[in-house]
Every structure is written in structure tokens, then in C-alpha cells.
Coordinates of C-alpha atoms in Angstrom, one line a residue:
C1 CA 10.2 -4.1 14.2
Q2 CA 10.6 -2.2 17.4
D3 CA 6.9 -1.8 16.5
D4 CA 5.5 -5.4 16.3
P5 CA 4.8 -6.1 19.4
V6 CA 4.9 -9.7 18.7
I7 CA 8.6 -9.5 17.7
M8 CA 9.6 -7.9 21.0
E9 CA 7.9 -10.4 23.1
R10 CA 9.6 -12.9 21.5
I11 CA 13.0 -11.4 22.3
K12 CA 12.1 -11.1 25.7
E13 CA 11.2 -15.1 26.1
G14 CA 14.7 -15.9 24.3
R15 CA 18.1 -15.2 24.5
I16 CA 19.5 -13.7 21.5
T17 CA 23.0 -13.4 20.5
P18 CA 23.4 -11.5 17.7
R19 CA 23.3 -7.3 18.5
K20 CA 19.6 -6.2 18.4
I21 CA 18.9 -3.6 15.4
P22 CA 15.6 -1.9 16.1
F23 CA 13.6 0.1 13.6
T24 CA 10.5 2.2 14.1
L25 CA 8.0 5.1 13.2
S26 CA 8.6 6.6 16.7
S27 CA 11.4 9.6 16.8
K28 CA 14.0 7.8 18.9
A29 CA 15.5 4.5 18.2
D30 CA 17.1 3.1 21.4
G31 CA 20.8 3.3 20.4
E32 CA 21.6 2.0 17.1
G33 CA 18.9 1.6 14.4
A34 CA 17.0 3.5 12.9
Y35 CA 13.8 6.0 13.5
I36 CA 11.6 9.2 12.1
K37 CA 12.3 13.0 12.7
D38 CA 11.1 16.0 11.1
D39 CA 9.9 13.4 7.5
N40 CA 13.0 12.0 7.6
I41 CA 15.0 8.6 8.1
I42 CA 17.9 8.5 10.4
I43 CA 19.9 5.5 10.2
N44 CA 22.6 5.0 13.4
I45 CA 24.9 2.5 12.9
Q46 CA 27.9 2.8 15.1
S47 CA 27.1 6.3 16.1
N48 CA 27.8 7.2 12.5
T49 CA 24.4 8.4 11.1
Q50 CA 22.8 8.4 8.0
Q51 CA 19.4 10.7 6.8
M52 CA 16.8 10.5 4.0
T53 CA 13.7 12.4 3.6
L54 CA 10.3 10.1 3.5
E55 CA 9.2 12.1 0.2
S56 CA 12.5 10.9 -1.7
L57 CA 11.6 7.0 -0.9
A58 CA 10.6 5.5 -4.6
L59 CA 8.3 2.8 -2.4
Q60 CA 5.7 5.1 0.1
G61 CA 3.7 3.6 2.6
K62 CA 4.1 2.6 6.5
H63 CA 4.9 -0.9 5.4
N64 CA 7.9 0.0 2.6
I65 CA 9.0 2.9 5.3
Y66 CA 10.0 0.1 7.5
N67 CA 11.0 -1.9 4.5
S68 CA 13.3 1.0 3.5
M69 CA 14.3 0.8 7.1
A70 CA 15.5 -2.5 7.6
A71 CA 17.3 -2.8 3.8
G72 CA 19.1 0.7 4.9
I73 CA 20.1 -1.0 8.4
S74 CA 21.7 -4.1 6.5
G75 CA 23.4 -1.9 4.0
R76 CA 25.2 -0.3 6.5
I77 CA 26.0 -3.3 8.6
L78 CA 27.7 -4.6 5.2
D79 CA 29.7 -1.5 4.6
I80 CA 27.8 -0.4 1.5
T81 CA 28.4 3.2 1.0
K82 CA 25.6 5.8 2.1
Q83 CA 25.3 6.7 -1.8
H84 CA 24.6 3.5 -2.4
I85 CA 21.8 2.9 0.2
Q86 CA 20.2 6.4 -0.5
D87 CA 20.4 5.7 -4.2
S88 CA 18.8 2.2 -3.8
L89 CA 15.8 3.4 -1.7
T90 CA 14.9 6.3 -4.2
D91 CA 15.7 4.6 -7.6
F92 CA 13.7 1.2 -6.8
Q93 CA 11.4 0.8 -9.3
N94 CA 8.0 -1.2 -7.9
I95 CA 6.9 -4.6 -9.3
E96 CA 4.2 -4.3 -11.9
H97 CA 0.2 -4.5 -10.9
R98 CA 1.6 -3.8 -6.6
L99 CA 0.6 0.0 -5.8
E100 CA 1.3 0.9 -9.4
H101 CA 1.4 4.4 -10.4
I102 CA -0.7 4.5 -13.9
A103 CA -1.5 8.3 -14.8
V104 CA -3.3 11.6 -13.4
I105 CA -6.3 12.8 -15.6
Q106 CA -7.8 16.0 -14.3
G107 CA -5.7 15.9 -11.1
I108 CA -7.2 12.5 -10.3
E109 CA -4.3 10.2 -9.8
F110 CA -4.7 6.4 -10.9
I111 CA -3.1 3.3 -8.6
N112 CA -3.1 -0.3 -10.1
D113 CA -3.1 -2.7 -6.9
S114 CA -4.4 -5.8 -9.0
K115 CA -2.0 -8.2 -7.7
A116 CA -4.4 -7.4 -4.0
T117 CA -6.1 -10.5 -3.9
N118 CA -6.9 -10.5 -0.2
V119 CA -8.0 -8.1 2.5
N120 CA -4.9 -8.3 4.2
A121 CA -3.7 -6.7 0.8
V122 CA -5.9 -4.0 0.6
W123 CA -5.1 -2.9 4.2
Y124 CA -2.0 -2.2 3.2
A125 CA -2.7 -0.4 0.0
L126 CA -5.5 1.7 2.0
E127 CA -3.2 2.4 4.5
N128 CA -0.8 3.9 2.0
M129 CA -3.7 6.6 0.8
Q130 CA -3.3 10.2 1.6
N131 CA -6.2 11.8 -0.6
D132 CA -9.8 10.6 -0.7
V133 CA -10.1 7.2 -2.8
I134 CA -12.6 5.7 -5.1
W135 CA -11.7 2.0 -4.6
I136 CA -12.2 -0.1 -7.5
A137 CA -12.7 -3.4 -6.0
G138 CA -14.5 -6.8 -6.1
G139 CA -14.4 -10.3 -7.8
I140 CA -14.6 -13.8 -6.8
D141 CA -14.8 -13.7 -3.1
K142 CA -13.1 -16.4 -0.6
G143 CA -15.0 -15.7 1.9
N144 CA -13.4 -12.3 3.1
D145 CA -13.6 -10.8 6.5
Y146 CA -14.1 -7.2 5.6
S147 CA -14.2 -6.2 9.2
I148 CA -10.5 -5.1 9.3
L149 CA -11.4 -2.4 6.7
L150 CA -13.8 -1.0 8.0
D151 CA -12.0 2.0 9.8
L152 CA -10.1 3.1 6.9
V153 CA -13.0 2.6 4.4
K154 CA -14.8 5.6 6.9
D155 CA -11.8 7.5 6.8
R156 CA -10.6 6.9 3.6
V157 CA -13.2 5.8 0.9
K158 CA -15.7 8.0 -1.0
A159 CA -16.8 5.6 -3.4
I160 CA -16.6 1.8 -4.3
V161 CA -17.2 0.7 -7.4
C162 CA -17.5 -2.8 -7.3
L163 CA -16.1 -5.0 -10.5
G164 CA -17.3 -8.5 -10.7
K165 CA -19.9 -10.9 -11.4
D166 CA -20.9 -11.3 -7.7
N167 CA -20.1 -8.4 -5.3
K168 CA -23.4 -9.0 -3.0
H169 CA -20.9 -9.8 0.3
L170 CA -18.9 -7.0 -0.6
Q171 CA -21.6 -4.5 -1.0
E172 CA -23.3 -6.0 2.3
A173 CA -20.2 -5.5 4.1
F174 CA -19.5 -1.7 2.7
S175 CA -23.4 -0.6 2.4
G176 CA -23.6 1.0 6.0
T177 CA -20.1 2.5 5.8
V178 CA -20.0 3.9 2.1
E179 CA -22.7 5.9 0.7
T180 CA -22.0 5.6 -2.8
I181 CA -21.6 1.7 -4.0
I182 CA -22.0 1.1 -7.8
E183 CA -21.9 -2.2 -9.6
T184 CA -20.0 -2.4 -13.2
R185 CA -19.2 -5.4 -14.8
S186 CA -16.5 -4.5 -17.0
M187 CA -13.3 -3.0 -16.5
D188 CA -14.0 0.0 -18.7
V189 CA -17.4 1.0 -17.1
A190 CA -15.0 0.7 -14.1
V191 CA -12.8 3.1 -14.5
Q192 CA -15.4 6.0 -16.3
T193 CA -17.5 5.4 -13.3
A194 CA -14.5 5.7 -11.1
L195 CA -13.6 8.9 -12.9
Y196 CA -17.3 10.1 -12.7
L197 CA -17.3 9.9 -9.1
G198 CA -13.9 11.4 -8.5
S199 CA -12.5 14.8 -7.8
K200 CA -9.4 17.0 -8.3
G201 CA -6.9 15.5 -6.1
D202 CA -8.5 12.1 -5.4
T203 CA -7.2 8.6 -6.1
I204 CA -8.6 6.3 -8.1
L205 CA -7.8 3.1 -6.6
L206 CA -8.0 -0.6 -7.5
S207 CA -7.5 -2.5 -5.2
P208 CA -10.1 -6.1 -5.5
A209 CA -9.5 -7.7 -2.3
C210 CA -11.0 -10.7 -4.3
A211 CA -9.6 -13.3 -7.0
S212 CA -10.1 -12.1 -10.8
F213 CA -10.9 -15.7 -12.3
D214 CA -14.9 -14.2 -12.6
L215 CA -13.9 -11.7 -15.6
F216 CA -10.4 -12.1 -16.0
E217 CA -7.7 -14.3 -16.8
N218 CA -5.5 -13.8 -14.1
F219 CA -4.3 -10.7 -11.6
E220 CA -2.4 -9.4 -14.5
D221 CA -5.0 -9.6 -16.7
R222 CA -7.3 -7.5 -14.3
G223 CA -4.0 -4.8 -14.0
N224 CA -3.5 -4.8 -17.5
Q225 CA -7.1 -4.0 -18.6
F226 CA -6.9 -1.7 -16.1
K227 CA -4.2 0.3 -17.4
E228 CA -5.6 0.1 -20.9
S229 CA -8.9 1.7 -19.8
V230 CA -7.4 4.5 -17.8
N231 CA -5.1 5.5 -21.5
K232 CA -8.5 5.2 -23.1
L233 CA -9.6 8.3 -21.1

């Protein structure tokens, strides 16, 4: 990835025999590669370009755009047809419990990201959000450092619904950033509370940043209970 300074520095340090094909979110790659122009992905391999809209990608978010670019470049190098590449990137089915769209109720989108059991995963989830977020988080805290989330939370989160037996660390981390932080002990109450706090156009995101074992069997159980609670609304 041309946007990753560590990768670019390593490339400078060593001699690389294979040809380098960069991909970037900026407006132009150098020579071959993939880049963004006018909300489209442009993939250019041997002066033969392919274009598709960002909106058409099955997986949204900055990290998934990078993944789609890398997959598209690889497909073109292997002489996979442009149509097959486009079909794959637009029809791909996301994995359960990973930024999984569940429903839109009262104009509010519900997203299940129960697999996000660490802070880094939550960072990518929040970075992917385009609307105001009611964030359902909490569980067994593994000594999390929430500081990397502060800017994103300040910018995108309007309320936090804590879900777990002990959310003291989570509350302390964001008490000066988010005005509304509410404690809950069951998924039904967490979902109902989030809906009450939400407004049309908002997103309710289950992205816990913590392990699930205080209230649930595992992250799958937590995600399934979230979906059940949403379906009961």
C-alpha cells in the first residue's frame, strides 16, 4: 500500500525484484496501480484501466477499499476478466458479526460488529461510519488503551451504551468526550436504550472492544443476541 509509510520505507531499504504495483486513496498512482478519482476506483495495469464506483463495492470503509484495490490488481495480473473482478467486488458477502448490516428501524441503521473484541477493530469500525453513532460497547476489558479512539469518538459518537458487568474503565476513558454514557446489563436493554437515544439517520453500532464472556458464551452469541433484540423492536 503506497499510503503506508512503513511499507514504503522498507521498499527503499531493500532491493525488490518483482515489479511494484502501488494502490492509494489519493487521486493518482505512479504508473501502474489503483487510485481514487471522482468517487471511482481506477485500476491501471499495463495501460489498460478498469473503473468502478466506490458506492458499488460490497464492503465499505477505508480498509475495505484498500482490500478491494489489492484484490482487483491481483485479479488483473492473473488475467481474470474485468467483469468477473467487478462482480466479485460488488457481490461479495460479508462475514457474520463483522460490520454486518442488520436492519433499518425508524430510519436508524443497526450494525453488528461483535467480532470487534479489541480497540484496533473498533477504530476501523468507527472510521467506517458516515453518520452519528450510538456505540454499544463493553464486556471484559483486556487492559484496553482507548486513547487511539478519542478523536474518532469525539467526531462521530453521540452516545455510548455500556454493556457488561464492569464498564468502569470504558466510562472513565470517554466521560470527558461523550456527554451521554449509559450502563446496561442485558442486550435487550442495551438495544432499546440505543434506539431511544437515536434519531433518524443515525447508526447503532455494536462494536464492543472487549471480550464477551461476562454476559455471553462468545462473540457469536453476543452478536446473535444483538440481532434477536433488534428483530424484536
